[in-house]
């Protein structure tokens, strides 16, 4: 059965803790049958309603079904599996061995997922342990020995701990493979097979992946039992006339987002804008930040009373506020004439949400503007949205300090021109006349422009926002060979030349130490910011290996690998040719 997210479901009750209008398009978290401890955690985090993938995935997972979910980062997929995993933990858990195992490709995701599980499972007393390559093993051993409910692990490290007899998988009732396509890309196929062999057969198996290459589908067919298939963001164009909206996206690191938003707003100078956030907390934080930066921003979320909400709307309509910072739930049904801009502070969790949001501008023949801030990891969702809306989203550079200054001068020039055309200027003539005895008339004009400029634009903001670029799309790999075909042959997973400048690194362990390409790719991706596909050609000789990495990252890779182990051993790592 193929289930499609975003389809209209039964009308839902108003979200708890507020008087926001009822959800139009589906169930609340309570409707998903989650236990009170989890509902309390979600309310605390300010999640107002489930995302489409959560609506689709949670109930069947809670029932124990196997599931194959196609969903990218940004859709809320982590909570989609984390909540059922926690829900299924028995209250009475005397044993110390894990009941659930979550496998993820990288250290970064390992930490992120275990933090999410920890936050959602706090009231259940869930014990969550992350284990990943690079962290000292003794610490992980101690954590496992102390007793654990959910282990979140990178495959290489999980296998290592299993082989040492420190990770016991005999009690595992649910296995989740997250970002499974990435794990295969990184050469973890064999490790995954070995781990799945060790988990009891009657377990629940859940696999999430942004893409579904043939090789992964084959693996799912071997290990999942009658899985429910869920696909978020089906690529069907939205019906009806597309609004006239200029769509732009800016790629920014999370930490730089408030500054980037400020910069974009300064350049765009909207008459009235809505900035959409995911959670109540985000709405409150961002409103405070924007007010601190001199904008007139108002918060609107489901935790507010009707009276508070009405006050906010009146301030926006009357022009006292220029920005509304809102969650989707709170902004539902909202119609503001003056609205010129819609800003997505994050890429929305579903293409349909994006379409609803931007439908608020570009009405009655006026051009509206939709702006999306994209964290590099969420770029895939942006592509999906682009396909669904059928209109290009232009990815632009965040305006620089120089752009902003130029824009501000342009605004001052426009204001002066307006004044020259319309205002009664005669009463200032005596000031100019008296000054021209002493100064050139152009100098007088310059001083007047300076005063006008400073009075209207405020202080210059000279914080430069770091530029981030999108990772290129993964090439289509329809020609992938079957997984079984390359097991045990040690074929380098990505033995291609990485584009751009590369450097070869010498690693003092090779075939005789049992090193396989996947170990090296896994160690590099687990220890550094690089991803599996950034690693170039790999050669494995008897006593050493050579790995090609982007030159800009070589130093990082050397430092990281020197601080960690490969196949459980410390090894020499250096440039093949010293500089
Ligand atoms: P993910 O796609 O799992 O990487 O999640 C993306 C982000 O959305 C994370 O920061 C989550 O904390 C957040 N998130 C997940 N589910 C919800 C929800 N139902 N409401 C608001 N935020 C959410």
Coordinates of C-alpha atoms and ligand atoms in Angstrom, one line a residue:
X1 CA 0.0 0.0 0.0
X2 CA 1.3 3.4 -0.9
X3 CA 0.2 6.1 1.5
X4 CA 0.6 9.7 0.5
X5 CA 1.3 12.3 3.0
X6 CA -0.5 15.6 2.8
X7 CA -3.9 14.1 1.9
X8 CA -6.7 15.7 3.8
X9 CA -7.8 13.7 6.8
X10 CA -10.6 14.0 9.3
X11 CA -11.0 17.3 11.0
X12 CA -8.9 17.6 14.1
X13 CA -9.5 19.1 17.5
X14 CA -7.9 22.4 18.5
X15 CA -4.3 21.9 19.6
X16 CA -3.9 21.6 23.3
X17 CA -2.7 24.6 25.3
X18 CA -4.3 27.3 23.1
X19 CA -7.1 28.6 21.1
X20 CA -5.7 28.4 17.7
X21 CA -8.1 27.5 14.9
X22 CA -8.5 23.8 14.5
X23 CA -6.1 22.0 12.2
X24 CA -7.6 21.9 8.7
X25 CA -5.5 19.1 7.3
X26 CA -5.2 16.3 9.8
X27 CA -4.7 14.8 13.2
X28 CA -3.1 16.3 16.2
X29 CA -0.4 14.5 18.2
X30 CA -3.0 13.3 20.6
X31 CA -5.0 11.8 17.8
X32 CA -1.9 9.7 16.9
X33 CA -2.4 7.8 20.1
X34 CA 0.8 8.9 21.7
X35 CA 1.2 8.5 25.5
X36 CA 0.8 11.5 27.8
X37 CA 4.5 11.6 28.6
X38 CA 5.3 12.1 24.9
X39 CA 2.5 14.6 24.4
X40 CA 3.9 16.6 27.3
X41 CA 7.4 16.6 25.8
X42 CA 6.1 17.8 22.5
X43 CA 4.1 20.6 24.1
X44 CA 7.2 21.6 26.0
X45 CA 9.2 21.8 22.8
X46 CA 6.5 23.9 21.2
X47 CA 5.5 21.5 18.4
X48 CA 2.0 22.4 17.5
X49 CA 1.0 19.6 15.2
X50 CA 2.5 16.6 13.5
X51 CA 4.1 17.0 10.1
X52 CA 2.7 14.9 7.2
X53 CA 5.3 12.1 7.6
X54 CA 4.6 11.9 11.3
X55 CA 0.8 11.6 10.7
X56 CA 1.5 8.8 8.3
X57 CA 4.3 6.9 10.0
X58 CA 3.4 7.1 13.7
X59 CA 0.2 5.1 14.0
X60 CA 1.4 2.0 12.0
X61 CA 4.8 2.1 13.7
X62 CA 3.1 2.2 17.1
X63 CA 1.2 -0.9 16.0
X64 CA 4.5 -2.6 15.3
X65 CA 4.4 -2.6 11.5
X66 CA 7.5 -2.5 9.3
X67 CA 7.8 0.7 7.4
X68 CA 9.7 2.0 4.4
X69 CA 9.6 5.8 4.4
X70 CA 10.9 8.0 1.7
X71 CA 11.5 11.4 3.3
X72 CA 14.3 13.9 3.3
X73 CA 15.8 15.9 6.2
X74 CA 13.4 18.7 7.1
X75 CA 10.3 16.7 6.9
X76 CA 10.3 15.8 10.6
X77 CA 11.3 12.2 9.9
X78 CA 13.4 11.8 13.1
X79 CA 10.4 12.4 15.3
X80 CA 8.3 10.2 13.0
X81 CA 10.3 7.2 14.1
X82 CA 11.6 8.4 17.4
X83 CA 8.1 8.9 19.0
X84 CA 6.9 5.3 18.2
X85 CA 10.2 3.8 19.3
X86 CA 9.7 5.5 22.7
X87 CA 6.0 4.8 22.8
X88 CA 6.8 1.1 22.5
X89 CA 9.2 0.9 25.3
X90 CA 7.6 -1.1 28.1
X91 CA 7.1 0.6 31.4
X92 CA 8.8 -2.2 33.2
X93 CA 12.4 -2.3 31.9
X94 CA 14.5 -4.1 34.4
X95 CA 17.1 -5.3 31.9
X96 CA 20.1 -3.2 30.7
X97 CA 20.2 -4.4 27.1
X98 CA 18.9 -2.2 24.3
X99 CA 15.3 -2.6 23.1
X100 CA 15.8 -0.4 20.0
X101 CA 18.7 0.2 17.7
X102 CA 18.8 3.2 15.4
X103 CA 21.5 3.1 12.7
X104 CA 22.7 6.4 11.1
X105 CA 25.5 7.2 8.7
X106 CA 27.4 9.9 10.5
X107 CA 28.5 11.1 13.9
X108 CA 26.7 14.4 13.4
X109 CA 23.4 12.6 12.8
X110 CA 24.1 10.2 15.6
X111 CA 24.3 13.0 18.1
X112 CA 21.3 14.8 16.7
X113 CA 19.1 11.8 16.8
X114 CA 20.1 10.7 20.2
X115 CA 19.4 14.3 21.5
X116 CA 16.0 14.2 19.9
X117 CA 15.2 10.8 21.5
X118 CA 16.4 12.1 24.8
X119 CA 14.3 15.2 24.7
X120 CA 11.1 13.4 23.6
X121 CA 11.7 10.5 26.1
X122 CA 12.6 12.5 29.1
X123 CA 9.4 11.9 31.0
X124 CA 9.6 8.2 30.2
X125 CA 13.0 8.0 31.7
X126 CA 14.3 6.7 28.4
X127 CA 18.0 5.8 28.4
X128 CA 19.5 6.7 25.1
X129 CA 23.2 6.1 24.2
X130 CA 24.9 7.4 21.1
X131 CA 27.9 5.4 19.9
X132 CA 29.9 6.5 16.9
X133 CA 33.4 6.2 15.5
X134 CA 35.9 8.5 16.9
X135 CA 34.6 8.8 20.5
X136 CA 36.8 6.8 22.9
X137 CA 35.5 3.3 23.3
X138 CA 35.7 3.1 27.1
X139 CA 33.2 5.8 27.5
X140 CA 30.8 4.1 25.3
X141 CA 31.4 0.8 27.1
X142 CA 30.6 2.4 30.4
X143 CA 27.4 3.9 29.0
X144 CA 26.2 0.6 27.6
X145 CA 27.0 -1.2 30.8
X146 CA 25.0 1.2 32.9
X147 CA 21.9 0.1 31.0
X148 CA 20.3 1.4 27.9
X149 CA 16.9 1.5 26.1
X150 CA 17.8 2.9 22.8
X151 CA 21.2 2.8 21.1
X152 CA 21.9 5.2 18.3
X153 CA 24.9 4.1 16.3
X154 CA 27.0 4.4 13.2
X155 CA 27.2 1.0 11.6
X156 CA 31.0 0.5 11.9
X157 CA 31.1 1.3 15.6
X158 CA 28.0 -0.8 16.3
X159 CA 29.7 -3.8 14.7
X160 CA 32.9 -3.1 16.5
X161 CA 31.1 -3.1 19.9
X162 CA 29.1 -6.1 18.9
X163 CA 32.3 -8.1 18.0
X164 CA 33.8 -7.1 21.3
X165 CA 30.8 -8.5 23.1
X166 CA 29.8 -5.1 24.5
X167 CA 26.7 -4.5 22.5
X168 CA 23.9 -7.1 23.0
X169 CA 21.3 -7.0 20.4
X170 CA 19.3 -10.1 21.5
X171 CA 16.6 -7.9 23.1
X172 CA 16.1 -5.5 20.3
X173 CA 12.5 -5.2 19.2
X174 CA 12.8 -2.3 16.8
X175 CA 15.6 -1.5 14.3
X176 CA 15.6 1.8 12.5
X177 CA 17.9 2.5 9.5
X178 CA 17.9 6.3 9.0
X179 CA 19.3 7.9 5.9
X180 CA 19.8 4.4 4.6
X181 CA 20.9 5.6 1.1
X182 CA 23.7 7.6 2.7
X183 CA 24.8 4.5 4.7
X184 CA 25.0 2.5 1.4
X185 CA 26.8 5.3 -0.3
X186 CA 29.4 5.2 2.5
X187 CA 30.1 1.5 2.0
X188 CA 28.2 0.3 5.1
X189 CA 26.1 -2.3 3.3
X190 CA 28.0 -5.3 4.7
X191 CA 28.1 -3.9 8.2
X192 CA 24.3 -3.3 8.1
X193 CA 23.8 -6.9 6.9
X194 CA 26.0 -8.2 9.7
X195 CA 24.1 -6.2 12.3
X196 CA 20.7 -7.2 11.1
X197 CA 21.7 -10.8 11.3
X198 CA 22.3 -10.3 15.1
X199 CA 18.9 -8.8 15.8
X200 CA 16.0 -11.2 16.6
X201 CA 14.0 -12.1 13.5
X202 CA 10.6 -11.1 15.0
X203 CA 11.7 -7.5 15.4
X204 CA 10.1 -4.5 13.7
X205 CA 12.3 -3.0 11.0
X206 CA 11.9 0.6 9.8
X207 CA 13.9 2.2 7.0
X208 CA 14.0 5.9 6.1
X209 CA 15.8 7.2 3.1
X210 CA 15.7 10.4 1.0
X211 CA 16.1 8.3 -2.2
X212 CA 15.3 4.7 -3.0
X213 CA 18.0 3.4 -5.3
X214 CA 17.4 -0.2 -6.5
X215 CA 20.1 -1.6 -4.3
X216 CA 18.3 -0.2 -1.2
X217 CA 15.0 -1.5 -2.4
X218 CA 16.5 -4.9 -2.7
X219 CA 17.9 -4.7 0.8
X220 CA 14.5 -3.6 2.2
X221 CA 12.9 -6.5 0.4
X222 CA 15.2 -8.9 2.2
X223 CA 14.9 -7.4 5.7
X224 CA 11.5 -5.8 6.0
X225 CA 8.2 -7.8 6.4
X226 CA 5.3 -6.5 4.4
X227 CA 6.3 -2.9 5.0
X228 CA 4.0 0.0 4.7
X229 CA 5.5 2.4 2.1
X230 CA 5.2 6.1 2.8
X231 CA 6.3 8.8 0.6
X232 CA 6.3 12.4 1.6
X233 CA 6.1 15.2 -1.0
X234 CA 4.8 13.3 -3.9
X235 CA 5.8 15.2 -7.0
X236 CA 2.4 16.1 -8.3
X237 CA 1.8 19.7 -9.4
X238 CA -0.6 21.6 -7.3
X239 CA -3.8 22.4 -9.1
X240 CA -5.1 25.9 -9.7
X241 CA -3.5 29.0 -10.9
X242 CA -0.1 29.6 -9.4
X243 CA 0.1 32.9 -7.5
X244 CA 2.4 35.6 -8.9
X245 CA 5.2 35.1 -6.5
X246 CA 8.9 35.8 -6.8
X247 CA 10.5 32.8 -5.1
X248 CA 14.0 33.1 -3.6
X249 CA 16.1 31.0 -1.3
X250 CA 19.2 31.7 0.7
X251 CA 21.5 29.0 2.0
X252 CA 22.7 29.7 5.5
X253 CA 24.2 27.9 8.4
X254 CA 21.8 27.6 11.4
X255 CA 23.8 29.9 13.6
X256 CA 23.8 32.7 11.0
X257 CA 20.0 32.6 10.4
X258 CA 18.9 35.5 12.5
X259 CA 21.5 37.8 11.0
X260 CA 20.7 36.6 7.5
X261 CA 17.0 37.2 8.0
X262 CA 17.7 40.7 9.2
X263 CA 19.9 41.4 6.2
X264 CA 17.3 40.0 3.7
X265 CA 14.5 42.0 5.3
X266 CA 16.6 45.2 5.2
X267 CA 17.2 44.7 1.5
X268 CA 13.6 43.7 0.7
X269 CA 12.0 46.3 3.0
X270 CA 8.6 44.6 3.0
X271 CA 5.4 46.6 3.9
X272 CA 4.2 43.6 5.9
X273 CA 5.6 40.1 6.1
X274 CA 4.9 36.8 7.8
X275 CA 7.9 34.8 9.0
X276 CA 7.0 31.1 9.5
X277 CA 8.7 29.0 12.1
X278 CA 8.3 25.4 13.1
X279 CA 7.7 25.7 16.9
X280 CA 6.3 28.1 19.5
X281 CA 9.7 28.4 21.0
X282 CA 11.2 29.4 17.7
X283 CA 8.5 32.0 17.2
X284 CA 9.1 33.5 20.7
X285 CA 12.9 33.5 20.3
X286 CA 12.9 34.9 16.8
X287 CA 10.4 37.6 17.7
X288 CA 12.6 38.7 20.6
X289 CA 15.7 38.7 18.4
X290 CA 14.0 40.7 15.6
X291 CA 12.7 43.3 18.1
X292 CA 16.2 43.5 19.6
X293 CA 17.5 44.3 16.1
X294 CA 15.0 47.1 15.7
X295 CA 12.2 45.5 13.7
X296 CA 8.6 45.8 14.8
X297 CA 7.8 42.1 15.1
X298 CA 4.9 40.3 16.8
X299 CA 4.6 36.7 17.7
X300 CA 1.6 34.6 16.8
X301 CA 1.3 30.9 17.9
X302 CA -1.2 28.4 19.1
X303 CA -0.3 29.0 22.8
X304 CA -1.8 32.5 22.7
X305 CA -5.4 33.4 23.7
X306 CA -7.8 34.6 21.1
X307 CA -7.7 38.1 22.6
X308 CA -3.9 38.2 22.3
X309 CA -4.1 37.0 18.7
X310 CA -6.6 39.7 17.8
X311 CA -4.4 42.4 19.3
X312 CA -1.5 41.2 17.2
X313 CA -3.5 41.1 14.0
X314 CA -4.8 44.6 14.6
X315 CA -1.3 45.9 15.1
X316 CA -0.2 44.3 11.8
X317 CA -3.3 45.6 9.9
X318 CA -2.9 49.1 11.4
X319 CA 0.8 49.2 10.4
X320 CA 2.1 49.3 14.0
X321 CA 3.8 46.0 13.4
X322 CA 5.6 45.2 10.2
X323 CA 6.5 41.5 10.8
X324 CA 4.4 38.6 12.1
X325 CA 6.4 35.6 13.3
X326 CA 4.0 32.7 13.3
X327 CA 3.6 28.9 13.3
X328 CA 1.4 27.3 10.6
X329 CA -1.3 26.5 13.0
X330 CA -1.7 30.0 14.3
X331 CA -1.6 31.6 10.8
X332 CA -4.2 29.3 9.4
X333 CA -7.1 31.2 7.8
X334 CA -5.2 34.4 8.2
X335 CA -5.8 37.0 5.5
X336 CA -3.9 40.2 5.5
X337 CA -4.3 42.6 2.6
X338 CA -1.1 44.4 3.0
X339 CA 1.1 41.3 3.1
X340 CA 3.9 41.6 0.6
X341 CA 6.4 38.9 1.8
X342 CA 6.2 35.4 3.2
X343 CA 9.4 34.1 4.8
X344 CA 10.1 30.5 5.6
X345 CA 12.6 30.5 8.4
X346 CA 13.1 26.8 7.7
X347 CA 12.2 24.8 4.6
X348 CA 8.7 23.6 5.3
X349 CA 8.1 20.0 6.2
X350 CA 5.9 19.4 3.1
X351 CA 5.6 21.0 -0.3
X352 CA 1.8 21.5 0.4
X353 CA 2.7 23.6 3.4
X354 CA 4.9 25.8 1.3
X355 CA 2.2 26.3 -1.3
X356 CA -0.3 27.2 1.4
X357 CA 2.1 29.7 2.9
X358 CA 3.0 31.5 -0.2
X359 CA -0.6 31.6 -1.3
X360 CA -1.0 34.5 1.2
X361 CA 0.8 36.9 -1.1
X362 CA 0.7 37.6 -4.8
X363 CA -3.1 38.1 -4.8
X364 CA -5.2 40.3 -6.9
X365 CA -2.6 40.7 -9.5
X366 CA 0.0 42.1 -7.1
X367 CA 3.5 40.5 -7.1
X368 CA 4.4 38.8 -3.8
X369 CA 7.7 37.6 -2.6
X370 CA 8.5 34.3 -1.0
X371 CA 11.8 33.9 0.8
X372 CA 13.2 30.6 2.2
X373 CA 16.2 30.2 4.4
X374 CA 17.7 26.8 3.8
X375 CA 20.2 25.0 5.9
X376 CA 22.6 23.1 3.7
X377 CA 21.2 19.7 4.8
X378 CA 17.7 20.6 3.8
X379 CA 18.4 21.4 0.2
X380 CA 16.7 18.3 -1.2
X381 CA 13.4 19.4 0.2
X382 CA 13.8 22.6 -1.7
X383 CA 14.2 20.8 -4.9
X384 CA 11.0 18.8 -4.2
X385 CA 9.1 22.0 -3.6
X386 CA 10.4 23.5 -6.8
X387 CA 9.1 20.5 -8.7
X388 CA 5.7 20.6 -6.9
X389 CA 5.1 24.3 -7.5
X390 CA 6.4 24.1 -11.0
X391 CA 8.2 27.4 -10.6
X392 CA 11.9 27.9 -10.1
X393 CA 13.2 29.0 -6.7
X394 CA 16.3 31.1 -7.3
X395 CA 19.0 30.4 -4.8
X396 CA 20.8 33.6 -4.1
X397 CA 23.7 34.8 -2.0
X398 CA 22.8 36.4 1.3
X399 CA 23.2 40.2 0.7
X400 CA 26.7 41.4 1.8
X401 CA 27.4 44.5 3.9
X402 CA 28.2 46.3 0.6
X403 CA 24.9 45.2 -1.0
X404 CA 23.0 46.5 2.1
X405 CA 24.8 49.8 2.1
X406 CA 24.1 50.3 -1.6
X407 CA 20.5 49.5 -1.0
X408 CA 20.2 52.0 1.8
X409 CA 21.8 54.7 -0.3
X410 CA 19.3 53.9 -3.0
X411 CA 16.4 54.3 -0.5
X412 CA 17.8 57.7 0.7
X413 CA 18.2 58.8 -2.9
X414 CA 14.6 57.8 -3.7
X415 CA 13.4 59.7 -0.6
X416 CA 15.3 62.8 -1.6
X417 CA 14.0 62.7 -5.1
X418 CA 10.5 62.5 -3.8
X419 CA 11.1 65.5 -1.6
X420 CA 12.6 67.4 -4.5
X421 CA 9.5 66.7 -6.6
X422 CA 6.8 67.3 -4.0
X423 CA 7.8 69.1 -0.8
X424 CA 7.8 72.8 -0.1
X425 CA 11.5 73.4 0.2
X426 CA 11.6 77.2 0.1
X427 CA 11.7 77.7 3.8
X428 CA 15.1 76.0 3.9
X429 CA 16.7 78.3 1.3
X430 CA 18.1 80.7 3.8
X431 CA 20.1 77.8 5.4
X432 CA 21.6 76.8 2.1
X433 CA 22.3 80.4 1.1
X434 CA 24.1 81.2 4.3
X435 CA 26.3 78.1 4.0
X436 CA 27.2 78.7 0.4
X437 CA 29.2 81.7 1.5
X438 CA 31.6 79.4 3.1
X439 CA 31.1 76.0 1.2
X440 CA 30.5 74.7 -2.2
X441 CA 26.8 73.9 -2.9
X442 CA 27.7 70.3 -3.6
X443 CA 29.3 70.0 -0.2
X444 CA 26.3 71.4 1.4
X445 CA 24.1 68.9 -0.4
X446 CA 26.4 66.1 0.7
X447 CA 26.1 67.0 4.4
X448 CA 22.3 67.2 4.0
X449 CA 22.2 63.8 2.4
X450 CA 24.3 62.4 5.2
X451 CA 22.0 63.7 7.9
X452 CA 18.9 62.4 6.0
X453 CA 20.5 59.1 5.5
X454 CA 21.5 58.5 9.0
X455 CA 18.2 59.7 10.3
X456 CA 16.2 57.2 8.3
X457 CA 18.5 54.1 8.0
X458 CA 19.9 53.7 11.5
X459 CA 23.4 52.5 12.1
X460 CA 25.2 50.4 9.5
X461 CA 25.3 46.7 10.2
X462 CA 28.7 45.5 9.2
X463 CA 28.5 41.9 10.3
X464 CA 29.5 39.8 7.2
X465 CA 27.4 36.6 7.0
X466 CA 29.4 33.5 6.0
X467 CA 28.5 32.2 2.6
X468 CA 27.5 28.5 2.4
X469 CA 26.9 26.7 -0.8
X470 CA 24.6 23.8 -1.5
X471 CA 26.0 20.4 -1.9
X472 CA 25.5 19.2 -5.5
X473 CA 22.6 16.8 -6.0
X474 CA 23.5 13.2 -5.8
X475 CA 23.9 11.8 -9.3
X476 CA 21.2 9.4 -10.3
X477 CA 22.4 5.9 -9.6
X478 CA 19.8 3.8 -11.3
X479 CA 22.4 1.6 -12.6
X480 CA 23.4 0.5 -9.1
X481 CA 24.4 -3.1 -8.9
X482 CA 22.6 -5.4 -6.6
X483 CA 23.9 -5.3 -3.1
X484 CA 24.7 -8.9 -2.9
X485 CA 26.8 -8.6 -6.1
X486 CA 29.5 -6.6 -4.4
X487 CA 29.6 -8.1 -0.9
X488 CA 33.0 -9.1 0.2
X489 CA 34.8 -7.9 -2.9
X490 CA 36.1 -4.8 -1.3
X491 CA 35.0 -2.7 -4.2
X492 CA 35.6 1.0 -3.2
X493 CA 32.2 2.5 -2.8
X494 CA 33.1 5.8 -4.4
X495 CA 36.5 5.2 -6.0
X496 CA 36.2 8.2 -8.3
X497 CA 38.2 11.3 -8.4
X498 CA 36.6 13.9 -6.2
X499 CA 36.1 17.1 -8.2
X500 CA 38.3 20.1 -7.5
X501 CA 41.7 20.1 -5.8
X502 CA 42.4 16.9 -4.0
X503 CA 45.2 15.5 -1.9
X504 CA 46.2 11.9 -1.3
X505 CA 46.6 10.8 2.3
X506 CA 48.7 7.9 3.5
X507 CA 47.1 5.7 6.1
X508 CA 49.3 3.2 7.8
X509 CA 46.9 0.3 7.7
X510 CA 45.9 -1.9 4.7
X511 CA 44.7 -5.3 3.7
X512 CA 46.7 -7.1 6.2
X513 CA 44.9 -5.2 9.0
X514 CA 41.5 -6.1 7.4
X515 CA 40.9 -2.5 6.2
X516 CA 38.2 -2.2 3.5
X517 CA 37.3 1.0 1.6
X518 CA 34.1 1.3 3.7
X519 CA 36.2 1.5 6.9
X520 CA 38.1 4.5 5.5
X521 CA 35.1 6.3 4.1
X522 CA 33.2 5.6 7.3
X523 CA 36.0 6.9 9.5
X524 CA 36.4 10.0 7.4
X525 CA 32.7 10.8 7.2
X526 CA 32.2 9.9 10.9
X527 CA 35.0 12.1 12.1
X528 CA 34.9 15.1 9.8
X529 CA 32.5 17.4 8.1
X530 CA 33.0 15.5 4.8
X531 CA 30.3 13.2 3.5
X532 CA 30.9 9.8 1.9
X533 CA 30.7 11.1 -1.6
X534 CA 33.4 13.8 -0.9
X535 CA 35.9 11.0 -0.6
X536 CA 37.7 10.2 -3.9
X537 CA 39.7 7.3 -5.0
X538 CA 40.9 4.7 -2.5
X539 CA 43.7 2.3 -2.9
X540 CA 44.3 -0.5 -0.4
X541 CA 47.7 -2.0 -0.4
X542 CA 48.9 -4.8 1.9
X543 CA 50.3 -2.6 4.6
X544 CA 48.9 0.9 3.9
X545 CA 46.1 2.7 2.1
X546 CA 45.8 5.8 0.1
X547 CA 42.7 8.0 0.1
X548 CA 42.0 11.0 -2.0
X549 CA 40.2 13.9 -0.2
X550 CA 39.4 17.5 -1.1
X551 CA 42.6 19.5 -0.5
X552 CA 40.8 22.1 1.6
X553 CA 39.7 19.4 4.1
X554 CA 43.0 17.4 4.1
X555 CA 44.3 19.0 7.4
X556 CA 41.0 18.3 9.2
X557 CA 40.9 14.7 8.0
X558 CA 44.5 14.1 9.2
X559 CA 43.8 15.6 12.6
X560 CA 40.6 13.7 13.0
X561 CA 41.9 10.4 11.9
X562 CA 45.0 10.7 14.1
X563 CA 42.7 11.1 17.1
X564 CA 40.7 8.1 16.3
X565 CA 41.1 4.4 15.4
X566 CA 40.7 2.4 12.3
X567 CA 39.8 -1.3 12.8
X568 CA 40.3 -0.7 16.5
X569 CA 43.9 0.5 16.0
X570 CA 45.7 3.8 16.1
X571 CA 47.4 4.4 12.7
X572 CA 49.8 6.7 11.0
X573 CA 48.0 9.3 8.9
X574 CA 49.9 11.9 6.8
X575 CA 50.0 13.5 3.4
X576 CA 51.3 11.1 0.8
X577 CA 53.7 13.8 -0.3
X578 CA 54.8 16.2 2.4
X579 CA 54.3 19.8 1.5
Ligands
LIG1 P1 14.1 16.3 10.7 O1 13.4 16.2 9.3 O2 13.8 15.0 11.5 O3 15.5 16.5 10.5 O4 13.4 17.5 11.5 C1 13.6 18.8 11.1 C2 13.3 19.8 12.3 O5 11.9 19.9 12.5 C3 13.9 19.4 13.6 O6 14.5 20.6 14.1 C4 12.7 19.0 14.5 O7 13.0 19.4 15.8 C5 11.6 19.8 13.9 N1 10.3 19.2 14.0 C6 10.0 17.9 13.8 N2 8.7 17.6 13.9 C7 8.1 18.8 14.2 C8 6.7 19.2 14.5 N3 5.8 18.4 14.4 N4 6.5 20.5 14.7 C9 7.5 21.4 14.8 N5 8.8 21.1 14.5 C10 9.1 19.8 14.3

